[in-house]
Tab-separated table of C-alpha atoms in Angstrom:
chain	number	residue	atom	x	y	z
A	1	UNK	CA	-3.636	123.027	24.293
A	2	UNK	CA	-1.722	123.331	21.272
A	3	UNK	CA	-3.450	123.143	18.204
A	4	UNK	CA	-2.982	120.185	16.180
A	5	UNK	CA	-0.223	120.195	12.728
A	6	UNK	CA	-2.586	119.525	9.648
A	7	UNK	CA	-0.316	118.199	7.057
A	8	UNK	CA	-0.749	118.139	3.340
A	9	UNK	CA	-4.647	117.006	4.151
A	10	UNK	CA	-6.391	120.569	4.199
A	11	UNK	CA	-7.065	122.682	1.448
A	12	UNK	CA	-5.536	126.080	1.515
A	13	UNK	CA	-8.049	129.335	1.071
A	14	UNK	CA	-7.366	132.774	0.951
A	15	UNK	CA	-10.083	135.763	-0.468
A	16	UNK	CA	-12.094	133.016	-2.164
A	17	UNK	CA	-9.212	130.966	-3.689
A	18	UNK	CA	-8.686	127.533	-3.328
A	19	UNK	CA	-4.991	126.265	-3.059
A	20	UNK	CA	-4.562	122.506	-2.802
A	21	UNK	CA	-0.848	121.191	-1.402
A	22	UNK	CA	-0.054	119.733	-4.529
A	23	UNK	CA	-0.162	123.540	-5.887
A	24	UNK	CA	2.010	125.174	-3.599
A	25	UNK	CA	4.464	121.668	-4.142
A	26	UNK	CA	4.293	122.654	-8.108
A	27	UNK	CA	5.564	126.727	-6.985
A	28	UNK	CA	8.007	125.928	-4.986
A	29	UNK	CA	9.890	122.778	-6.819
A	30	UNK	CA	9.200	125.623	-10.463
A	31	UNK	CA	11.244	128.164	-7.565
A	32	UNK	CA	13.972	125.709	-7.340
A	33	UNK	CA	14.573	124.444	-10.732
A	34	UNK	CA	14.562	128.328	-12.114
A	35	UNK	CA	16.951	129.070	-9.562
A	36	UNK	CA	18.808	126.001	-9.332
A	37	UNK	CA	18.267	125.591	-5.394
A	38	UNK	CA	19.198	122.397	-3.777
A	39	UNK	CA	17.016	122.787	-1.030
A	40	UNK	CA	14.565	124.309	0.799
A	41	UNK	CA	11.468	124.762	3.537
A	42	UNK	CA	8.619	126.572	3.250
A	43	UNK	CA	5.470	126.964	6.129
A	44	UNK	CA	2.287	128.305	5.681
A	45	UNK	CA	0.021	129.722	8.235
A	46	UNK	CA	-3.095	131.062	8.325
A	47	UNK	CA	-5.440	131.854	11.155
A	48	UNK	CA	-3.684	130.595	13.700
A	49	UNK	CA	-3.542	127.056	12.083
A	50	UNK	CA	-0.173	125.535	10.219
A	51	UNK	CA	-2.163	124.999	6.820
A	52	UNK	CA	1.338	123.917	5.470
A	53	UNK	CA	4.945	123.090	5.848
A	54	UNK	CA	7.319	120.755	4.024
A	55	UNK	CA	10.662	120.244	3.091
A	56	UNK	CA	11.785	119.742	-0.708
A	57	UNK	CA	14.819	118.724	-1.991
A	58	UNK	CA	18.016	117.717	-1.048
A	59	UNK	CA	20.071	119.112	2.014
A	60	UNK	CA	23.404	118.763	0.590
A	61	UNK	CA	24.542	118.224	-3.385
A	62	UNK	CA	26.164	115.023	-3.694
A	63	UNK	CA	23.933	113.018	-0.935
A	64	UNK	CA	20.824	111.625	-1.073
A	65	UNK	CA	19.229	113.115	2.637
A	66	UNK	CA	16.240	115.047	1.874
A	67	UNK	CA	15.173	118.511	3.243
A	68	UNK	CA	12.526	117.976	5.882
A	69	UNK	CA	10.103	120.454	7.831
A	70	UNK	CA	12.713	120.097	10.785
A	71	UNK	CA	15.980	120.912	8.751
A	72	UNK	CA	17.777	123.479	10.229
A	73	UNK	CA	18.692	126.581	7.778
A	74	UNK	CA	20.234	129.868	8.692
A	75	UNK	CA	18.011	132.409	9.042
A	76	UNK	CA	20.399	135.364	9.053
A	77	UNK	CA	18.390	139.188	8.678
A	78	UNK	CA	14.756	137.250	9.375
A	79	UNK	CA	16.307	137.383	12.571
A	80	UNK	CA	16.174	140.953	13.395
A	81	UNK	CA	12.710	141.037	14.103
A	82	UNK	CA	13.581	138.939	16.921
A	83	UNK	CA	15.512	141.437	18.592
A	84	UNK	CA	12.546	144.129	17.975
A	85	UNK	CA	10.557	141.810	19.598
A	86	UNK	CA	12.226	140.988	22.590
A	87	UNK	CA	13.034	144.899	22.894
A	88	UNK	CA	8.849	145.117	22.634
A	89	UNK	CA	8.753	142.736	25.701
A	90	UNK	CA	11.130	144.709	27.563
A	91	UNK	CA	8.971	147.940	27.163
A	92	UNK	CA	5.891	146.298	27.797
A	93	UNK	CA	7.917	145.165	31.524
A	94	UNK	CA	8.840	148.987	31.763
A	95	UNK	CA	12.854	148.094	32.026
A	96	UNK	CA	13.239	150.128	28.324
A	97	UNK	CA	11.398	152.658	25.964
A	98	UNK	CA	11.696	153.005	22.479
A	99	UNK	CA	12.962	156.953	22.560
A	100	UNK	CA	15.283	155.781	25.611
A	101	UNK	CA	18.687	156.689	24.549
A	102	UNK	CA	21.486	154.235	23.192
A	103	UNK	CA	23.519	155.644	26.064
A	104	UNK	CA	21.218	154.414	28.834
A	105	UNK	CA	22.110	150.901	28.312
A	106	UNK	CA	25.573	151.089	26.928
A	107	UNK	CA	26.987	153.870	28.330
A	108	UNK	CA	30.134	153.801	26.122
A	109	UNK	CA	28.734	153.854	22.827
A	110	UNK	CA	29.050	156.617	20.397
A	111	UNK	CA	28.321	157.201	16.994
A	112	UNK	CA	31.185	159.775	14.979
A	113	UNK	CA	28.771	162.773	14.881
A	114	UNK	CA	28.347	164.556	18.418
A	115	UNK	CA	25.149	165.495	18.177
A	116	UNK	CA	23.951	162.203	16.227
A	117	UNK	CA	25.710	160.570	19.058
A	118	UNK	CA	23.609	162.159	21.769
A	119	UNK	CA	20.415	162.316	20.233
A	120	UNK	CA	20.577	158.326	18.931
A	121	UNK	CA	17.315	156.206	20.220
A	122	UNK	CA	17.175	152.504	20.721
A	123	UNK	CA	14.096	153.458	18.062
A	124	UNK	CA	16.507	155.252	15.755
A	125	UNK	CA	18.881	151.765	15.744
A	126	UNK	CA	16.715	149.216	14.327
A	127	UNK	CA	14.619	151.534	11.910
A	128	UNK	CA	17.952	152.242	10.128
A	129	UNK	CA	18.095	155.798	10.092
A	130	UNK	CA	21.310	156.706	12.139
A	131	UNK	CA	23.667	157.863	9.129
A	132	UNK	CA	25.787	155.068	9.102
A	133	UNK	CA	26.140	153.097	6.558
A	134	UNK	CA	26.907	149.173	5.854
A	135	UNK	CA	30.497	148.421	6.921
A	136	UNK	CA	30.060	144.766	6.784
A	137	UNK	CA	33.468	144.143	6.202
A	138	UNK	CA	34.029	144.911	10.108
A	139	UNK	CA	31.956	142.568	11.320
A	140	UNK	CA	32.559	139.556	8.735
A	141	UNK	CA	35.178	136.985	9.677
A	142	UNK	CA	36.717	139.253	12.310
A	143	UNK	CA	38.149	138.186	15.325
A	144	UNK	CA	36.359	141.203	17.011
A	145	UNK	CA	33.530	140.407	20.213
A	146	UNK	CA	30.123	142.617	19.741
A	147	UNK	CA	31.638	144.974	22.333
A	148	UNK	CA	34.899	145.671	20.247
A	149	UNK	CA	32.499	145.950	17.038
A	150	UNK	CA	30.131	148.431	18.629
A	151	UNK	CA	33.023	150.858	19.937
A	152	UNK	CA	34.429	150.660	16.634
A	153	UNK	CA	31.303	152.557	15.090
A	154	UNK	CA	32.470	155.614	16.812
A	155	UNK	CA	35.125	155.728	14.580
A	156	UNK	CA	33.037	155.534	10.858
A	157	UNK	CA	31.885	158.655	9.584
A	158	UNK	CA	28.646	159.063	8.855
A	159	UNK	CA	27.297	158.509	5.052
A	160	UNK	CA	24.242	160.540	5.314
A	161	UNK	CA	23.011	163.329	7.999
A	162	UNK	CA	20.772	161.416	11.532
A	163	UNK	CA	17.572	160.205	10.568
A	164	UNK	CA	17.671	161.920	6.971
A	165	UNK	CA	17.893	158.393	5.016
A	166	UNK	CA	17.276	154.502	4.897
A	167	UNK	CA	20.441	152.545	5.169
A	168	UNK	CA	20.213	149.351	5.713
A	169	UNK	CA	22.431	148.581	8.824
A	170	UNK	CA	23.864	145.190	10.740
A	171	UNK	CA	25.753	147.003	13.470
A	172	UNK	CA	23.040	148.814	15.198
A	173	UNK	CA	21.360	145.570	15.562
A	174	UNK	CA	24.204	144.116	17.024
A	175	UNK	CA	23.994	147.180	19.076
A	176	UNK	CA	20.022	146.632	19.744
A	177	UNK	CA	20.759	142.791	21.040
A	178	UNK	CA	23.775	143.910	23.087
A	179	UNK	CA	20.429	146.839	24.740
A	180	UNK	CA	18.051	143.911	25.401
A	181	UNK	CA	21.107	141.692	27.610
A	182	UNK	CA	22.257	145.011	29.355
A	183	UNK	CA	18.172	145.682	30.141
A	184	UNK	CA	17.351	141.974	30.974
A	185	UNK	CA	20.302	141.135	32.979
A	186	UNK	CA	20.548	137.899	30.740
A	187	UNK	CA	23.067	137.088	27.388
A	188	UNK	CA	21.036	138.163	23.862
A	189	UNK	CA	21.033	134.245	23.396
A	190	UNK	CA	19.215	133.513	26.936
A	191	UNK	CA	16.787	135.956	26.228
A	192	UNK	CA	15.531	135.615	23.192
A	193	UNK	CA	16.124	131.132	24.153
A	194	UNK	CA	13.507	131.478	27.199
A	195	UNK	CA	11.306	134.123	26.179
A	196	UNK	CA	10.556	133.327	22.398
A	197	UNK	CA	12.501	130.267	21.336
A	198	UNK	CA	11.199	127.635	24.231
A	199	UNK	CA	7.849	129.320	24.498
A	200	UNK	CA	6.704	128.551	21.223
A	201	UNK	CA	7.992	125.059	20.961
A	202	UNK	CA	10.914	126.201	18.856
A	203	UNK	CA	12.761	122.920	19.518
A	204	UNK	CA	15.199	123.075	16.534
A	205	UNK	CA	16.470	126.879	17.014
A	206	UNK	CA	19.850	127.605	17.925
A	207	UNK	CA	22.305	130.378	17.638
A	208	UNK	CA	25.462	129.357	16.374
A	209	UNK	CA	27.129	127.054	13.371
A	210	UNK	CA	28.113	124.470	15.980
A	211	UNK	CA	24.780	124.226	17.329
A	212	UNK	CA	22.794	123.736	14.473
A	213	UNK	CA	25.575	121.655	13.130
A	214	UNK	CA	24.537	119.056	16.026
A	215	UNK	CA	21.302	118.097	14.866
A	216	UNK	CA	20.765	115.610	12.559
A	217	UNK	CA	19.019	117.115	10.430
A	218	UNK	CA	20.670	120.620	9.327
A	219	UNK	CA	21.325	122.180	5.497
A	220	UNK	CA	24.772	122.361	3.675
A	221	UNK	CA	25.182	125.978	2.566
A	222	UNK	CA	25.965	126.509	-0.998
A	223	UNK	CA	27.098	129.050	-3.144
A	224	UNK	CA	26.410	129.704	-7.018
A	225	UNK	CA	28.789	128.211	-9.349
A	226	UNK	CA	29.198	128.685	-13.162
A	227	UNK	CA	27.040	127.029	-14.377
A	228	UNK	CA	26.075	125.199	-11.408
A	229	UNK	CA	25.882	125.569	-7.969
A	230	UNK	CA	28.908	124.320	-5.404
A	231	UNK	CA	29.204	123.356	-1.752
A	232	UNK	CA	29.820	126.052	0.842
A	233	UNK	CA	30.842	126.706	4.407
A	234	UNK	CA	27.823	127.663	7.440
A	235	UNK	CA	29.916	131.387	8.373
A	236	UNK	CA	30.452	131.761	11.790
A	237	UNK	CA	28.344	134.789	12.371
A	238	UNK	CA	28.022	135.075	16.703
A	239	UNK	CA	29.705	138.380	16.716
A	240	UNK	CA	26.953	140.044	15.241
A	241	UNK	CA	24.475	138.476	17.420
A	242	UNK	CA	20.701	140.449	17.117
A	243	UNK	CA	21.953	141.137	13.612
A	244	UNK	CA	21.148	137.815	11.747
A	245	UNK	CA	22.691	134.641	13.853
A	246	UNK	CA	19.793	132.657	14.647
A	247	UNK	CA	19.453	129.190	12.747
A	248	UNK	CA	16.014	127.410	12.498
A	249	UNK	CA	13.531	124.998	10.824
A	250	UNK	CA	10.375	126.145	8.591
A	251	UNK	CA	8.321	124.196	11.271
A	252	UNK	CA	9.974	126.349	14.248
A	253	UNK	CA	9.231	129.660	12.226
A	254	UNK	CA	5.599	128.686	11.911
A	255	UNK	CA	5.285	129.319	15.490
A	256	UNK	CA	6.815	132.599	15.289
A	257	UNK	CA	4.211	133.344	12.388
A	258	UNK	CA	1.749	131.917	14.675
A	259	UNK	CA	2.936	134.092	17.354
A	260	UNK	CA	2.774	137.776	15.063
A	261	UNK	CA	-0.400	136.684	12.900
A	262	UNK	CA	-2.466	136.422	16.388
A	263	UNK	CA	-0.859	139.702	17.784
A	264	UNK	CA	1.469	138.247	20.941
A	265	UNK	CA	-0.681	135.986	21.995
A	266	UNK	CA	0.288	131.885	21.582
A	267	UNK	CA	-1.726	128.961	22.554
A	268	UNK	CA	-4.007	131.445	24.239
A	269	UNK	CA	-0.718	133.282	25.832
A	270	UNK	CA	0.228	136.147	25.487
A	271	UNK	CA	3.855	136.924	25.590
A	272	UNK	CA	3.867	140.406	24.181
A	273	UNK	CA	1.176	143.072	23.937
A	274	UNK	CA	-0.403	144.053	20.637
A	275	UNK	CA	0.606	147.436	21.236
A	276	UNK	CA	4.108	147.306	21.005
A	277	UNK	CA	4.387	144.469	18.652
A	278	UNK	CA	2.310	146.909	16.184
A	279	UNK	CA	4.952	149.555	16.984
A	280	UNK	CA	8.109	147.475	15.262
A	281	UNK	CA	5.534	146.980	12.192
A	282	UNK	CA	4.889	151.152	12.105
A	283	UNK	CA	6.097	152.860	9.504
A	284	UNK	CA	9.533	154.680	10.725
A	285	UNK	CA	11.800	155.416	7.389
A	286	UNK	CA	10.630	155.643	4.131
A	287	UNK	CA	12.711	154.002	1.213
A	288	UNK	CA	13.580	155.100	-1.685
A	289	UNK	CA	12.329	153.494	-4.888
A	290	UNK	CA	14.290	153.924	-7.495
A	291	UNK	CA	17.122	152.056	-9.397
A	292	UNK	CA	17.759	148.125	-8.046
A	293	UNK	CA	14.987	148.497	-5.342
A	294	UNK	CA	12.904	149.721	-7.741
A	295	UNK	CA	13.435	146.677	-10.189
A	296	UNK	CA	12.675	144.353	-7.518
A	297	UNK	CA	9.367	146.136	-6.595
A	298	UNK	CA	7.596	147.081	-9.859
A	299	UNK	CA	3.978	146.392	-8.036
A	300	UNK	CA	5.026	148.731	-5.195
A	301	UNK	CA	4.311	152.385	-4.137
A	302	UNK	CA	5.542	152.713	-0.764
A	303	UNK	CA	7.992	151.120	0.855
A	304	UNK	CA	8.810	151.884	4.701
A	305	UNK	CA	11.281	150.368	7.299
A	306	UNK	CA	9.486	149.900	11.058
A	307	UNK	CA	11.880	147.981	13.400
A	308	UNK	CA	12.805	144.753	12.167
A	309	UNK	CA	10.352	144.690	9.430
A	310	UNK	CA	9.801	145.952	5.732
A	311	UNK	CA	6.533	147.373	5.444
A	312	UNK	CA	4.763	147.876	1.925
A	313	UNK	CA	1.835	147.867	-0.874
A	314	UNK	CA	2.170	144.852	-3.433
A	315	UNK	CA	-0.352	145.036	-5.677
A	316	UNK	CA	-2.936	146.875	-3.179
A	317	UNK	CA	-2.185	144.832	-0.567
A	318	UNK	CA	-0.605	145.486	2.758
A	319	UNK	CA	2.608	143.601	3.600
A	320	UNK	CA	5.002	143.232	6.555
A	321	UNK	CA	8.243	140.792	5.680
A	322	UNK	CA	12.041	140.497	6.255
A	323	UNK	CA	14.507	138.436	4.141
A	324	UNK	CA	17.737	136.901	5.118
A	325	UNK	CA	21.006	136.620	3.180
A	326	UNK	CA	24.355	134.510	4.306
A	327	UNK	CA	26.691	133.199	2.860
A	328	UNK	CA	25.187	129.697	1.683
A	329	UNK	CA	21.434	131.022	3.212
A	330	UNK	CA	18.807	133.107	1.810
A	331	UNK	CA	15.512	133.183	3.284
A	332	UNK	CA	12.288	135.241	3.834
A	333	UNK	CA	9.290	135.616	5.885
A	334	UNK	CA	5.995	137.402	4.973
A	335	UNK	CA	2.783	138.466	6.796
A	336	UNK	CA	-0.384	139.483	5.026
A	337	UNK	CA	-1.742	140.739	8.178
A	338	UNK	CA	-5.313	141.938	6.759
A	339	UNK	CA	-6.130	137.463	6.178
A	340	UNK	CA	-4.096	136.580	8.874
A	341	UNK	CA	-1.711	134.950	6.657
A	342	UNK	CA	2.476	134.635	6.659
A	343	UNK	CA	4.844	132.129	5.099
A	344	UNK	CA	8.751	131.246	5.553
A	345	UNK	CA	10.591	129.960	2.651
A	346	UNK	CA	14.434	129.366	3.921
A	347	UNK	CA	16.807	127.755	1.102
A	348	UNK	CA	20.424	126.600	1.193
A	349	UNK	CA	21.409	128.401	-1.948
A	350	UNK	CA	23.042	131.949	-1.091
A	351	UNK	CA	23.278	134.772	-3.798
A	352	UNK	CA	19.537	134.292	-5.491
A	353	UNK	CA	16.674	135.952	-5.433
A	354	UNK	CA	14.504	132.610	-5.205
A	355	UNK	CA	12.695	133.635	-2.008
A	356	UNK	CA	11.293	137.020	-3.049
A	357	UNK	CA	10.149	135.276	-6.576
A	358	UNK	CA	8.364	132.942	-4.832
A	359	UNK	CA	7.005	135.418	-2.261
A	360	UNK	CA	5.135	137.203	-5.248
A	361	UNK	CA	3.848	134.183	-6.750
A	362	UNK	CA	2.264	132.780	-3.423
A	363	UNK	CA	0.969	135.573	-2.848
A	364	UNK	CA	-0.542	136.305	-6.446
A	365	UNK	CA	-1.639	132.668	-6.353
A	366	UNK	CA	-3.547	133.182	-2.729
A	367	UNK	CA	-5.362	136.350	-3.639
A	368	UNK	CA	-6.013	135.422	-6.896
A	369	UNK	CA	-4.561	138.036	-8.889
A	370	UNK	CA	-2.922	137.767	-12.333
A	371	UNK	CA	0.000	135.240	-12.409
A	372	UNK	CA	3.484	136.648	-13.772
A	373	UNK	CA	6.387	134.997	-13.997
A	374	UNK	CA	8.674	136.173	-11.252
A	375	UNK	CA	11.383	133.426	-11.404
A	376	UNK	CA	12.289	134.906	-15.086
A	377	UNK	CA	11.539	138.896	-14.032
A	378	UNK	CA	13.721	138.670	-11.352
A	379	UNK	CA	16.311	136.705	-12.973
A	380	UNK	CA	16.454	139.533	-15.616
A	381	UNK	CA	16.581	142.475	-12.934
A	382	UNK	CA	20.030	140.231	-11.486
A	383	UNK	CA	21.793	139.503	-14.795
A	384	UNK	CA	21.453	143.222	-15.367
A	385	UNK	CA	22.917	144.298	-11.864
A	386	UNK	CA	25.333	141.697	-11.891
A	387	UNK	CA	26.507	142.970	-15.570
A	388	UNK	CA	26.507	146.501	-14.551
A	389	UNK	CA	28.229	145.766	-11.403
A	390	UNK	CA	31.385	143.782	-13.514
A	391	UNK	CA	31.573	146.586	-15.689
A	392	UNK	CA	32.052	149.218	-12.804
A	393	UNK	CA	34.502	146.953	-11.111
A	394	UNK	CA	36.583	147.101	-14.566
A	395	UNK	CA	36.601	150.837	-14.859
């Protein structure tokens, strides 16, 4: 039986704090105002129960309809450990391993490097260590199918030697979800739809801009304006597939908390083993810490990519998450897996750090610790980039 949604009537605990709704209300609407957000869902859960989830705002400027629990955001890069999860079922079936080869599933893929190319590991693609970097301008608004984008990677040369570096990379996810349909025998979509998405009730989760654009309850996507911010476009984004194209409410992504807080197992289910849903959390490729990454993280000492998942210390604590940026979307996802703890915050304001702000400060704010002001740090560490960015782009 599923357990019941407690709504605004429980008082949220954590180490020996006390958190009342009206508290994490007061964080999030201080998030939005700092950061000039329209819009956006948070969900809070905590052993195994929803202790919180809400919607605040409004869904698009210019109209009155409020954000609910049940509006549908994009969740773009939070998707990705979707895809290491469904690859985690797979092994636990035996149809894949992690160290299998690229090559096994898609026998035509190739990276520019020989020996890169022969070596590469379905591990190696969604821990970000292949050499390759970025190239996002392949993949956005091109008229290209996954298949066409993969077999165009053969042709980039690689940035940085195989498995020397972190480098954050879209392709080789595209790549991973492109592995799990050729090991399943079933479409990316239909895989991750029936094995994650309907088992956990995920009723409002959907893969493309004309899907979530159906329901009647789904955000705008805006974009930052000077001084305010301006109505966007949802970008079409189904060519990149196990990359970042799933779109889906705060209340649908507390049952995929749910589902990692209590190890694979859901309503007394278990859908994937421990074991391999630990694996995409290992440590697999350190990051560097220095410069913008740095500035974002001044409370961190290590910072490691597993599969799917950013793994760190924040303030002596240990913490898995993943955020999501799109055009018009940002949005993040956090476990504190020590208190069986994670949140979602997804937003309808693109190009803002608003989620990772707010991240610290719920955190801080559970645990107790000593309150900073993240909305203004962060907004600091972004006027700086930004300005240093203009002033490259003008040399």
């Amino acid at each position: 039986m599923r357990l019941p949604l407690l709504l605004f009537c429980v008082t949220f605990s954590l180490a020996g704090q006390t958190i009342a709704p009206e508290q994490i209300d007061t964080l999030v609407e201080a998030a939005m105002k700092a950061w000039k957000v329209p819009g956006a869902s948070v969900a809070i859960v905590q052993q195994d129960r929803i202790a919180h989830v809400k919607g605040y705002g409004i869904r698009e400027l210019g109209k009155e309809d409020k954000v609910t629990a049940d509006t549908v955001f994009a969740i773009a890069s939070v998707s990705k450990a979707f895809t290491t999860t469904a690859m985690a079922m797979l092994v636990d079936e035996g149809k894949m391993n992690w160290d299998d080869p690229v090559s096994k599933y898609l026998p035509w893929f190739r990276l520019s490097d020989p020996l890169a190319s022969s070596a590469v590991t379905l591990r190696d693609i969604v821990s970000h260590r292949t050499g390759l970097t970025r190239h996002d301008a392949l993949w956005i608004g091109s008229p290209w199918t996954r298949e066409e984008l993969i077999r165009r990677t053969a042709t980039l040369k690689l940035s940085k030697p195989f498995r020397s570096a972190y480098q954050y990379q879209n392709l080789m996810f595209t790549t991973a979800g492109e592995v799990v349909a050729a090991s399943s025998g079933k479409s990316y979509e239909e895989f991750v739809r029936t094995r994650i998405f309907e088992p956990l009730g995920m009723k409002k989760a959907c893969f493309n801009v004309e899907e979530a654009q159906k329901s009647p309850d789904f955000a705008a996507a805006h974009d930052r304006g000077d001084p305010e911010p301006k109505l966007g476009k949802w970008r079409n984004v189904d060519n990149i597939g196990g990359a970042g194209e799933i779109n889906a409410s705060a209340r649908d992504m507390a049952q995929w908390l749910r589902l990692h807080l209590n190890d694979g197992m859901y309503d007394g289910k278990r859908l994937v083993s421990a074991k391999n849903l630990e694996e995409t959390r290992m440590p697999h490729t350190p990051q560097r810490l220095d410069g913008i990454t740095r500035a974002y993280n001044p409370e961190t000492n290590l910072m490691t990519y597993g599969m799917g998942w950013n793994t760190y210390d924040y303030r002596g604590q240990y913490v898995v998450s993943h955020g999501g940026a799109l055009s018009g979307f940002r949005a993040h996802l956090t476990l504190l897996p020590k208190y069986k703890v994670g949140f979602v915050i997804l937003s309808n304001l693109g190009g803002t750090q608003m989620p990772e702000a707010l991240r610290n400060t719920f955190i801080d704010s559970m645990l107790g610790l000593p309150a900073r002001d993240w909305n203004a740090e962060f907004q600091q560490v972004a006027a700086k980039a930004e300005a240093e960015d203009k002033k490259r782009k003008q040399q």
